[in-house]
PDB file of C-alpha atoms and ligand atoms in Angstrom:
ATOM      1  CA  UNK P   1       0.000   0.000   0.000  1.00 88.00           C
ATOM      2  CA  UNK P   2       1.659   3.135  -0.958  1.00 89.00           C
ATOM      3  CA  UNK P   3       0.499   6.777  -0.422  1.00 90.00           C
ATOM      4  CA  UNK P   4      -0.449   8.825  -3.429  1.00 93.00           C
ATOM      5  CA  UNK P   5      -2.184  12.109  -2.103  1.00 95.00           C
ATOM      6  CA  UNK P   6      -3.268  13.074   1.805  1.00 95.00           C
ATOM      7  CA  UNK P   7      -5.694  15.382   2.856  1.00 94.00           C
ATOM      8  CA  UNK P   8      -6.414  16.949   6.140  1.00 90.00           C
ATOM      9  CA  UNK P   9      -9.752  18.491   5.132  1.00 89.00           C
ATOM     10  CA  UNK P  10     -12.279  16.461   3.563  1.00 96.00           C
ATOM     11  CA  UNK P  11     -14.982  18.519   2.181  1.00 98.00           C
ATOM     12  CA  UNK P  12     -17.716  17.550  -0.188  1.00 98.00           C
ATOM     13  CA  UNK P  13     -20.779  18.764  -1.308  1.00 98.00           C
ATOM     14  CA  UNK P  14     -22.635  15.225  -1.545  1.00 98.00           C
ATOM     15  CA  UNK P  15     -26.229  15.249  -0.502  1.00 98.00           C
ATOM     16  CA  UNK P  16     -26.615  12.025  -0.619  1.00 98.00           C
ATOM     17  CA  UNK P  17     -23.720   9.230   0.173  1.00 99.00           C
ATOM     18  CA  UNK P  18     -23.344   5.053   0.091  1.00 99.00           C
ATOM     19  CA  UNK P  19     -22.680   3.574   3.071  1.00 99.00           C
ATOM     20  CA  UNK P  20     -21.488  -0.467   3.576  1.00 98.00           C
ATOM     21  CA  UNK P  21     -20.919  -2.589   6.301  1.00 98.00           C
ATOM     22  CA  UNK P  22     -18.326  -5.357   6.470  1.00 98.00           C
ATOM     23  CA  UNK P  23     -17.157  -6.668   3.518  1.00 98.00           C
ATOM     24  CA  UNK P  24     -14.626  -9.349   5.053  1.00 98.00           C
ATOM     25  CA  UNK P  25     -12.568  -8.966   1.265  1.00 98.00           C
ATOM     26  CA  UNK P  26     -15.776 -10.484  -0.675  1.00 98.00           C
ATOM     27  CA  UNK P  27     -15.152  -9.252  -4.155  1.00 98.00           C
ATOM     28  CA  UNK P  28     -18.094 -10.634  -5.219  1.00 98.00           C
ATOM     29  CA  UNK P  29     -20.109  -8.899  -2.990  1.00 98.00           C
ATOM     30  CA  UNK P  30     -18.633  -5.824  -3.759  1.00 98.00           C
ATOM     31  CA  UNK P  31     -19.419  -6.261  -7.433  1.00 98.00           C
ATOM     32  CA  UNK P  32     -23.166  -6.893  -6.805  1.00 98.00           C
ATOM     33  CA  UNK P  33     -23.043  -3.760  -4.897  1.00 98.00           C
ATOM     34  CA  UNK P  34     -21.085  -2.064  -7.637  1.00 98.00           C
ATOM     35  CA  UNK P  35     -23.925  -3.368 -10.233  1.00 98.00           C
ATOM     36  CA  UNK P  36     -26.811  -2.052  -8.142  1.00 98.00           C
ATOM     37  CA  UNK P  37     -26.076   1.129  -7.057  1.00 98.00           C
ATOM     38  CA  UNK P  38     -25.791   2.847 -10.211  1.00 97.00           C
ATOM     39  CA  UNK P  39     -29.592   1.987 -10.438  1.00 96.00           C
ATOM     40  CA  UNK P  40     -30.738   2.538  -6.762  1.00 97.00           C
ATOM     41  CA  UNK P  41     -28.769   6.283  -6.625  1.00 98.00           C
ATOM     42  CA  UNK P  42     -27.333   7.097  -9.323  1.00 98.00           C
ATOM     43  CA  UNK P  43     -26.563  10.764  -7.924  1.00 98.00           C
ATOM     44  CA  UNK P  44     -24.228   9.067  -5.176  1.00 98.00           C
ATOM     45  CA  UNK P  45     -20.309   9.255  -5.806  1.00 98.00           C
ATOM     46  CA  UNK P  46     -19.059   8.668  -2.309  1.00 98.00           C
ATOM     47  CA  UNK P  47     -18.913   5.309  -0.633  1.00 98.00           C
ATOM     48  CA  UNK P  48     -18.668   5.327   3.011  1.00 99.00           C
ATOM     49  CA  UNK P  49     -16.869   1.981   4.452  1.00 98.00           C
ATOM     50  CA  UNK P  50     -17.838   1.084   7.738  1.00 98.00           C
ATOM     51  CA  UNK P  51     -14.732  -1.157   7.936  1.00 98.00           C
ATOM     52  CA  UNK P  52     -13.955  -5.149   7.853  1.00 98.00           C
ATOM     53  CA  UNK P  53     -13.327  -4.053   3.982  1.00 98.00           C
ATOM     54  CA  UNK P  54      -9.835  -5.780   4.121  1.00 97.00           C
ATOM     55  CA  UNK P  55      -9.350  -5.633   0.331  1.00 97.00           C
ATOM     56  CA  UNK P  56      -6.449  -4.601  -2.293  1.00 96.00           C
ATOM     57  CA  UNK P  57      -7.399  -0.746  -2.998  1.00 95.00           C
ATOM     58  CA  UNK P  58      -6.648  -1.477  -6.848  1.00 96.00           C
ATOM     59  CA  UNK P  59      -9.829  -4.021  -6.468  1.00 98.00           C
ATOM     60  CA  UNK P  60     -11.898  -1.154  -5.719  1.00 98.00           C
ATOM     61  CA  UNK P  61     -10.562   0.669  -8.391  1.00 98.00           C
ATOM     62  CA  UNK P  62     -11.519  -2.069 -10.767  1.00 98.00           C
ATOM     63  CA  UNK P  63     -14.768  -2.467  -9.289  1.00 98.00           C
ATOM     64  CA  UNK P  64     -17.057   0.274  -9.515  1.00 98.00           C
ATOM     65  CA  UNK P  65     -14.379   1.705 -12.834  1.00 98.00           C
ATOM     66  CA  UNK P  66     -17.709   1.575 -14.579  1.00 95.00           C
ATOM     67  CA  UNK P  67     -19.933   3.387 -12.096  1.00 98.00           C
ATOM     68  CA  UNK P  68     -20.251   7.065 -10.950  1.00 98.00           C
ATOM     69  CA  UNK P  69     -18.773   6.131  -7.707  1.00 98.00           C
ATOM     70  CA  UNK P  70     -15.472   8.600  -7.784  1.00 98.00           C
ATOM     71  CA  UNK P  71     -14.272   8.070  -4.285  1.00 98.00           C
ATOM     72  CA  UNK P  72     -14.134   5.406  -1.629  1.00 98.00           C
ATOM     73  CA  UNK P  73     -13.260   6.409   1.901  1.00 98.00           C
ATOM     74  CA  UNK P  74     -12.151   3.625   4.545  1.00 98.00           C
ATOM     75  CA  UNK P  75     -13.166   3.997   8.157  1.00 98.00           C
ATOM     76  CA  UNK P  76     -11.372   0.922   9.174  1.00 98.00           C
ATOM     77  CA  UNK P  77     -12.580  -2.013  11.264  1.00 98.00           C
ATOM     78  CA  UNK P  78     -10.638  -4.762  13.222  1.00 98.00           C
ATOM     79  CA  UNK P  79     -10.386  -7.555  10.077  1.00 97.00           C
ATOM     80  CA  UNK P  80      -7.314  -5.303   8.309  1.00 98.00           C
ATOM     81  CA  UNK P  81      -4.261  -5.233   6.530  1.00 97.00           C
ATOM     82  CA  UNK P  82      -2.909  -3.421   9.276  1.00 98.00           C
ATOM     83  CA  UNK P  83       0.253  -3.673   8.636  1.00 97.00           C
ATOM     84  CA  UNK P  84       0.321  -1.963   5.555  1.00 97.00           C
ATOM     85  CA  UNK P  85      -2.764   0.606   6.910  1.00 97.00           C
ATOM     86  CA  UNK P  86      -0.719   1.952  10.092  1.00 98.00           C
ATOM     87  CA  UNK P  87       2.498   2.646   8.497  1.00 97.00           C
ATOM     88  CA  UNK P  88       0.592   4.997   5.367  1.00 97.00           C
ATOM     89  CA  UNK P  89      -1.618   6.906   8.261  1.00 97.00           C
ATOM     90  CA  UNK P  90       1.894   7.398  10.460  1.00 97.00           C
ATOM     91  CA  UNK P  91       3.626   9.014   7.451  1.00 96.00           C
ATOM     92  CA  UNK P  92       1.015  11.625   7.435  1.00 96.00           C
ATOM     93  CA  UNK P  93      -0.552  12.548  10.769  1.00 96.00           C
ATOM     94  CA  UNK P  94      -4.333  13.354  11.318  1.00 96.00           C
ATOM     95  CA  UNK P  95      -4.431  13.046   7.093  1.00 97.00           C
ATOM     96  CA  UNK P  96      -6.511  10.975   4.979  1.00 98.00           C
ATOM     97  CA  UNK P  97      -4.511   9.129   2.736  1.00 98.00           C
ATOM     98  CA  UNK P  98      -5.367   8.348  -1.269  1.00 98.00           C
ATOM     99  CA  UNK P  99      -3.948   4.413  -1.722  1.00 98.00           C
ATOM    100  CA  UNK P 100      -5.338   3.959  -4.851  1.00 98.00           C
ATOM    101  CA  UNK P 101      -7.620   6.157  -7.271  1.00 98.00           C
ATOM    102  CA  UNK P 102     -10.163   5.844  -5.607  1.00 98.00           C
ATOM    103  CA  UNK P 103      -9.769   4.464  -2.167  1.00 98.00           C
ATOM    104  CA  UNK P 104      -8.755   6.647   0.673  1.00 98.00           C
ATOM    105  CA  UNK P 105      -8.113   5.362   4.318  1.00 98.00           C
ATOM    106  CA  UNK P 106      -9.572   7.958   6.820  1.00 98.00           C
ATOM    107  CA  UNK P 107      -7.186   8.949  10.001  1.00 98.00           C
ATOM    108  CA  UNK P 108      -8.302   8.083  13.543  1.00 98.00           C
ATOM    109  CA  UNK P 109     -10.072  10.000  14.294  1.00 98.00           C
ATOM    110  CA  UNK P 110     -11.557  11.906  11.057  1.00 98.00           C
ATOM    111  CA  UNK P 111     -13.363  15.201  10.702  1.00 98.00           C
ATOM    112  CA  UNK P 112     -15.274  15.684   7.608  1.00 98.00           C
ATOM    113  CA  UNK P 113     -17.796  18.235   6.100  1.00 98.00           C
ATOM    114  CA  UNK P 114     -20.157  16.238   3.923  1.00 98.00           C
ATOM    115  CA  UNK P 115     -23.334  18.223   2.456  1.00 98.00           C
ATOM    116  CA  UNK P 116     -22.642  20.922   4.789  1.00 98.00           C
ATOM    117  CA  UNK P 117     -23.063  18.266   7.897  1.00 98.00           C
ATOM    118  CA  UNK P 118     -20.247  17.517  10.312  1.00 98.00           C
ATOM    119  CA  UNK P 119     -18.690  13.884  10.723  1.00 98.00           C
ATOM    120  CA  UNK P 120     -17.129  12.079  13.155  1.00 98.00           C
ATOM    121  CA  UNK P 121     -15.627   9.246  11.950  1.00 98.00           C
ATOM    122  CA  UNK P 122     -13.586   6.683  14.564  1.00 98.00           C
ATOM    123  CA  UNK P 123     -12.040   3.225  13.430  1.00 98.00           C
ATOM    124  CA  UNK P 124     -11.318   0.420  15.092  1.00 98.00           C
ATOM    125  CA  UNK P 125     -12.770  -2.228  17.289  1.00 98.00           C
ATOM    126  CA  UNK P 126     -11.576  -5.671  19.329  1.00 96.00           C
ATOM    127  CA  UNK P 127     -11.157  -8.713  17.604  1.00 95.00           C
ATOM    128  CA  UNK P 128     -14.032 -11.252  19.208  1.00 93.00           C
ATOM    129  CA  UNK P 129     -11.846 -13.687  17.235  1.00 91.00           C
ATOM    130  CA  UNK P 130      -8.666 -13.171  18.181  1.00 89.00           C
ATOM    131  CA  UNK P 131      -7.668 -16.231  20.080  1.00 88.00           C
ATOM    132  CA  UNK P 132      -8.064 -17.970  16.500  1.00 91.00           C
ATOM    133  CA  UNK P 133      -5.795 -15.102  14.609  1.00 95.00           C
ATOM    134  CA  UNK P 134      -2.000 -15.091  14.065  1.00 95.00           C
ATOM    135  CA  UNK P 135      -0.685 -11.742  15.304  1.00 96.00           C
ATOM    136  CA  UNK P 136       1.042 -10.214  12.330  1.00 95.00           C
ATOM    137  CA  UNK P 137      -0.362 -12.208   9.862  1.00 94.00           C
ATOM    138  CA  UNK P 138      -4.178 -12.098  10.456  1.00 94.00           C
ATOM    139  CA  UNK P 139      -4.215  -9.926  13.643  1.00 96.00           C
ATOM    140  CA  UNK P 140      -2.728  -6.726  14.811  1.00 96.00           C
ATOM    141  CA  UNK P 141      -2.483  -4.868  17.784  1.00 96.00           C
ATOM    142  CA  UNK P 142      -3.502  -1.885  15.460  1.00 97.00           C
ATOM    143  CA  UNK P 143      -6.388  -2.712  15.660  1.00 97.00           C
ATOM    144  CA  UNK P 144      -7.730  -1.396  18.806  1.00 98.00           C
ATOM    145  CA  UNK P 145      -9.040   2.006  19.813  1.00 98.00           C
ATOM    146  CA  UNK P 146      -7.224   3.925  21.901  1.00 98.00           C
ATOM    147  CA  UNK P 147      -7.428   6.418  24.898  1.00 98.00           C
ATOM    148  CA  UNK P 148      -5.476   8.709  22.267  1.00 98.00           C
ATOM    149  CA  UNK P 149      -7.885   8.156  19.733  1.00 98.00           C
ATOM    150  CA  UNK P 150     -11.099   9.017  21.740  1.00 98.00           C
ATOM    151  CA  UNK P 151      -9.123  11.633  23.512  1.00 98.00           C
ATOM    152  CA  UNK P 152      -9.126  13.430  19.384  1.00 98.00           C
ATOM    153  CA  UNK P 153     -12.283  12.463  18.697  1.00 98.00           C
ATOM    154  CA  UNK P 154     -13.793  14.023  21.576  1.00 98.00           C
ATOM    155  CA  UNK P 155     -11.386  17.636  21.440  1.00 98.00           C
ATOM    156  CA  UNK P 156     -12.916  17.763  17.572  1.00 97.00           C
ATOM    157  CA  UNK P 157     -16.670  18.612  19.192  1.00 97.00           C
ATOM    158  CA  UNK P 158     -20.200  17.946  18.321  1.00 98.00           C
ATOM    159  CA  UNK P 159     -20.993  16.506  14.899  1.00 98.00           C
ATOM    160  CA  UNK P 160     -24.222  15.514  13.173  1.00 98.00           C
ATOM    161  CA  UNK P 161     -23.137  11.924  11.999  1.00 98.00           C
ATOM    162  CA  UNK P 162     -20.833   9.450  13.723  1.00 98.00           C
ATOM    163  CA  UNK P 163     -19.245   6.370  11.692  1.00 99.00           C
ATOM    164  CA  UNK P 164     -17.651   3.512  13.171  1.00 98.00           C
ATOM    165  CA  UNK P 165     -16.830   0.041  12.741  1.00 98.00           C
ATOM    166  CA  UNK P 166     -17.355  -0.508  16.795  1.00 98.00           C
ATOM    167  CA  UNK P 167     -20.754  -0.729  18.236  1.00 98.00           C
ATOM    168  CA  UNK P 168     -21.227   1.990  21.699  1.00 98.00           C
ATOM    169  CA  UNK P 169     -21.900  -0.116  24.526  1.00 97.00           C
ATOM    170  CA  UNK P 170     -25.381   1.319  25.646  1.00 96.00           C
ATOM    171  CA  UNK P 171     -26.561   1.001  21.963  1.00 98.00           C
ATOM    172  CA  UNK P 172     -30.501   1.196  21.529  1.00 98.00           C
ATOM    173  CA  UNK P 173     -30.363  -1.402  18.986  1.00 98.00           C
ATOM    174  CA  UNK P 174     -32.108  -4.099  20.610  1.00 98.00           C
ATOM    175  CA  UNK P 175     -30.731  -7.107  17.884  1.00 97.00           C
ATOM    176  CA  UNK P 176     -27.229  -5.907  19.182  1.00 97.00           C
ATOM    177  CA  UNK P 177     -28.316  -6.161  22.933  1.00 97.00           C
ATOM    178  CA  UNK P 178     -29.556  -9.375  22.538  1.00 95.00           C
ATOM    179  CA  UNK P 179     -26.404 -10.769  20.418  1.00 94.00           C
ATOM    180  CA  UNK P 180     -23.869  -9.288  23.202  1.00 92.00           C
ATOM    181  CA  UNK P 181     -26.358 -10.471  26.004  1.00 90.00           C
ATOM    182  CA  UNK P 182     -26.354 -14.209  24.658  1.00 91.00           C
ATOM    183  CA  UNK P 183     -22.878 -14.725  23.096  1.00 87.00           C
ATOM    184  CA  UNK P 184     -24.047 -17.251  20.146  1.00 85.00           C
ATOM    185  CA  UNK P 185     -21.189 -17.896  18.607  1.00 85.00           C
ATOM    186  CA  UNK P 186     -19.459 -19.170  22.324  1.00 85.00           C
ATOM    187  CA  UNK P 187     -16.407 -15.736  21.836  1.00 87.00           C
ATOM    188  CA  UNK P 188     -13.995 -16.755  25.121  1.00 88.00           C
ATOM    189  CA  UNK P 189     -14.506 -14.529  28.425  1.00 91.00           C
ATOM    190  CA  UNK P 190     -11.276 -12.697  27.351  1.00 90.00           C
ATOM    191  CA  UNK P 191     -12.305 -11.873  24.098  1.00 89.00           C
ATOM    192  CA  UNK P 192     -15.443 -10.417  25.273  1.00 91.00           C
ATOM    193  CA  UNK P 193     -14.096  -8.481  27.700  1.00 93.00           C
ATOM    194  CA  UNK P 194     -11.851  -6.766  25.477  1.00 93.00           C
ATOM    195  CA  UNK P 195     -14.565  -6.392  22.960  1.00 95.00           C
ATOM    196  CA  UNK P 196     -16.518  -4.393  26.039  1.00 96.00           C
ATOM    197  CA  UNK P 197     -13.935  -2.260  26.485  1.00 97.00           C
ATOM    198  CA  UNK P 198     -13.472  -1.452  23.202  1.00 97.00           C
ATOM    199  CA  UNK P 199     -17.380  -0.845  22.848  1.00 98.00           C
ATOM    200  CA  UNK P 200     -17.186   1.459  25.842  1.00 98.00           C
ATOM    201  CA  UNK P 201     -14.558   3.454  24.184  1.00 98.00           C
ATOM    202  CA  UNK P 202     -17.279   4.327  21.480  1.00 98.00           C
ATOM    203  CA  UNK P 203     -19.535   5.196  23.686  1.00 98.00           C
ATOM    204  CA  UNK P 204     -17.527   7.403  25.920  1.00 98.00           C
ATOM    205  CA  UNK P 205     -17.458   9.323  22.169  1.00 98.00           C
ATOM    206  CA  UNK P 206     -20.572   9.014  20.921  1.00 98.00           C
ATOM    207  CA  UNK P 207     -22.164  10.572  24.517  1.00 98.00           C
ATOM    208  CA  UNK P 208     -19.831  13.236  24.345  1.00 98.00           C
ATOM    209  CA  UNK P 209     -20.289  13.963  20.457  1.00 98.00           C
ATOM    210  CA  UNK P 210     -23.669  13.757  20.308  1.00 98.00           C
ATOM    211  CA  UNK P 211     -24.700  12.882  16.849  1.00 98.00           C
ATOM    212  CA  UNK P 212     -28.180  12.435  15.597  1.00 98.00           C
ATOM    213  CA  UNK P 213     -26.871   9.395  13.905  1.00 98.00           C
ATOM    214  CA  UNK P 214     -24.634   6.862  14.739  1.00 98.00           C
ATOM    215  CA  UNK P 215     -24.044   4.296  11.792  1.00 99.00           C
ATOM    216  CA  UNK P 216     -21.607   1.135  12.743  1.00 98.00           C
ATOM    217  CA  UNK P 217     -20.898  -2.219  11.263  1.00 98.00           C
ATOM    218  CA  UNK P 218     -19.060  -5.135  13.280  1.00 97.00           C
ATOM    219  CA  UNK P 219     -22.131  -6.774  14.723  1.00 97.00           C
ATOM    220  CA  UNK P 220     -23.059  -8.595  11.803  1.00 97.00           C
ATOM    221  CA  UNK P 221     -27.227  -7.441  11.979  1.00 97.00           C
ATOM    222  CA  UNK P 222     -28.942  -4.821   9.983  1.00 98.00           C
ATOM    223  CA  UNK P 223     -31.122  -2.784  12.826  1.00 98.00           C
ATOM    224  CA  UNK P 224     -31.635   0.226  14.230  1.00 98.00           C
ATOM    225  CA  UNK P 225     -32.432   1.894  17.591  1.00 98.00           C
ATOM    226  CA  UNK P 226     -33.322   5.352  18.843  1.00 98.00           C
ATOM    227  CA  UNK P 227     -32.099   6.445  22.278  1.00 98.00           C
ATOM    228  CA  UNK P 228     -34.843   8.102  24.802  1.00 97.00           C
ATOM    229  CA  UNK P 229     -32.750  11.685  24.365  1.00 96.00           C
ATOM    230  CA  UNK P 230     -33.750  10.847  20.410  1.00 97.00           C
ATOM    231  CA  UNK P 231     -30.372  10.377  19.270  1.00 98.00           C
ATOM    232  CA  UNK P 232     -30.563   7.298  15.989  1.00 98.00           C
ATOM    233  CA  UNK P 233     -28.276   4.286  15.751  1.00 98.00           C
ATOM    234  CA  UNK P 234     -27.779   2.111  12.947  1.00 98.00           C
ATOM    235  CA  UNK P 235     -26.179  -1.153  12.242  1.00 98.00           C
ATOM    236  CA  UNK P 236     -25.398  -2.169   9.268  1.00 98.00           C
ATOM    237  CA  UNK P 237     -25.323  -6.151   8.494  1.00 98.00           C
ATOM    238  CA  UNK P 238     -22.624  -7.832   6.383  1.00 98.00           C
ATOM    239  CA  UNK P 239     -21.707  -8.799   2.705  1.00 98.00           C
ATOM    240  CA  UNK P 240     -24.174 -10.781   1.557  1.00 97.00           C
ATOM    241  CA  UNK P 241     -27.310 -10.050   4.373  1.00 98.00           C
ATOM    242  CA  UNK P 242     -29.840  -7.365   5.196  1.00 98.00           C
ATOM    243  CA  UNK P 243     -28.214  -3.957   5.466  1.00 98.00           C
ATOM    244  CA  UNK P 244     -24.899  -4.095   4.165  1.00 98.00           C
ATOM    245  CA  UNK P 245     -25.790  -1.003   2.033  1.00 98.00           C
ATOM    246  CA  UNK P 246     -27.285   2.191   3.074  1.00 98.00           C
ATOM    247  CA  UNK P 247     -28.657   5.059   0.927  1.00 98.00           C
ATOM    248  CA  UNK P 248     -28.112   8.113   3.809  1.00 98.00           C
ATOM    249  CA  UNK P 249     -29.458  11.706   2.991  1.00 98.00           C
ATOM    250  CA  UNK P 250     -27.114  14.169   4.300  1.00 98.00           C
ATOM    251  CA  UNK P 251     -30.095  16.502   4.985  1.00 98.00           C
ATOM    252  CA  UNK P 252     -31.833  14.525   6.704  1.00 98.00           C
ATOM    253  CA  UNK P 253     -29.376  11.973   8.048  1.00 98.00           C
ATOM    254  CA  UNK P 254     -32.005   9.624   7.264  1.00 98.00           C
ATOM    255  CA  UNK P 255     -30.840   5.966   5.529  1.00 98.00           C
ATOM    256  CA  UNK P 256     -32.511   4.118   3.117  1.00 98.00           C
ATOM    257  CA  UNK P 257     -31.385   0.417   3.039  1.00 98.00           C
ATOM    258  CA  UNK P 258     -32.856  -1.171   0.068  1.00 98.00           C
ATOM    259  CA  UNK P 259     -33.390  -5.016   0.727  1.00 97.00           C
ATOM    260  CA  UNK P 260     -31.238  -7.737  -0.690  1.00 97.00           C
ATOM    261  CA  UNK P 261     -34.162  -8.823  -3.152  1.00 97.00           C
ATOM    262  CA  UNK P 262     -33.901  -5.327  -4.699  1.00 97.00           C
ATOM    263  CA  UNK P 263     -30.188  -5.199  -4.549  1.00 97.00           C
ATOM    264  CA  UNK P 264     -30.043  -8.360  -6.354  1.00 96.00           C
ATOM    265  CA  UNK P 265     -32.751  -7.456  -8.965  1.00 96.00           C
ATOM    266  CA  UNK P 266     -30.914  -4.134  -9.545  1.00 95.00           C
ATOM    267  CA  UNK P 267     -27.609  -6.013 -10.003  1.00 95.00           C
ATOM    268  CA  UNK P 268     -28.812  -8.169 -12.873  1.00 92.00           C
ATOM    269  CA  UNK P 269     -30.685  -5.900 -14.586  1.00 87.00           C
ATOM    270  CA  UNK P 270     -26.985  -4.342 -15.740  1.00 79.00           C
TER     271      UNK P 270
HETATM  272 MN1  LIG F   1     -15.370  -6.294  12.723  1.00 59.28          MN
END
């Protein structure tokens, strides 16, 4: 991964934006996506990536080359490259860097102006998995979100939108309660306890930030949940399921997720 441009303001005049969920590399999923979009909004340029995209940039490039989708912006998740992500962001601090034409990995934390809206965006979250990864070659320390991080986030004020790849801790979302309340898939007491911390990081953020919208990935469900102070979560599901793509008016900070069915449809009619 090699840096071609950096940024340290992101502004753009988007009303209306793609967001995704976890991706978990699926090139085939991202090509469905890729096919549909065009159709469902074809006004939208700007993907959002809620992280777990773990993907060569040049992929994305090759991807949506026949689409009006002009750039692709990475808030990064736990499943990375890491190794190659950390050392780009180091070389230019608090910058967004440009890794291929059109991906570009956002710092941590990142401020951006998109349709005149202000938004957070914080990567990063614990590895539920991790006793089955190989640090350095399919886990990284890098991964986690630090007091450093949320420190930033935090000194940057208020914003309208939030993005993550972390769910906050006292999300609304009841289909995320219930999955951290049950532990289905059997994640070890040390993994979850890291993976609370980690959550609790976000959510020393988010109540600080304030956004009207929170929009996350990680969790693996499409839902969403309003707090009682009125303040909107969303989590998006992964590649292949409910939810992986959102539609989101910046004027309204209102989503659209169009169901798989039509995603599908859309896909094959180009
Ligand atoms: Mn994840």
């Amino acid at each position: 991964m090699r840096a071609r441009e950096h940024a340290s303001a992101i502004v753009l005049p988007d009303q209306r934006v793609a967001v995704c969920g976890d991706w978990h590399g699926n090139q085939g999923w991202a090509r469905m996506i890729s096919r549909a979009l065009p159709h469902l909004a074809p006004d939208v340029s700007t993907i959002l990536h809620l992280g777990d995209w773990w993907m060569p940039p040049g992929a994305v490039d090759e991807i949506f080359a026949e689409t009006p989708i002009t750039r692709f912006y990475l808030v990064a998740g736990n499943h990375e490259q890491w190794d190659e992500i950390t050392p780009v962001l180091d070389k230019h601090p608090g910058e967004a860097v440009q890794v291929s034409e059109l991906t570009w990995i956002l710092p941590r934390p990142a401020r951006l102006t998109i349709g005149g809206r202000s938004v957070l965006a914080l990567g990063g979250a614990s590895s539920v998995d991790r006793e089955s990864r190989q640090e350095g070659q399919t886990w990284w320390p890098d991964e986690a979100i630090t007091d450093e991080h949320v420190a930033a986030a935090i000194a940057g004020g208020s914003a309208d939108l939030m993005l993550t790849h972390e769910s906050p801790g006292n999300t609304p979302v009841r289909p995320v309660q219930k999955i951290l309340r049950t532990n289905p898939h059997w994640f070890t007491k040390t993994a979850l306890e890291a993976s609370a911390a980690s959550r609790a990081k976000v959510s020393e953020v988010w109540d600080a930030v304030r956004p009207e919208l929170l929009a996350h990935g990680h969790m693996h469900v499409g839902a969403g949940g309003k707090t009682a102070d009125g303040r909107r979560v969303a989590s998006l599901g992964r590649e292949g399921h409910e939810w992986n793509l959102g539609i989101l008016d910046m004027e309204t900070l209102r989503m659209a997720t169009p169901s798989l069915a039509i995603i599908r449809g859309m896909a094959e009619q180009s």
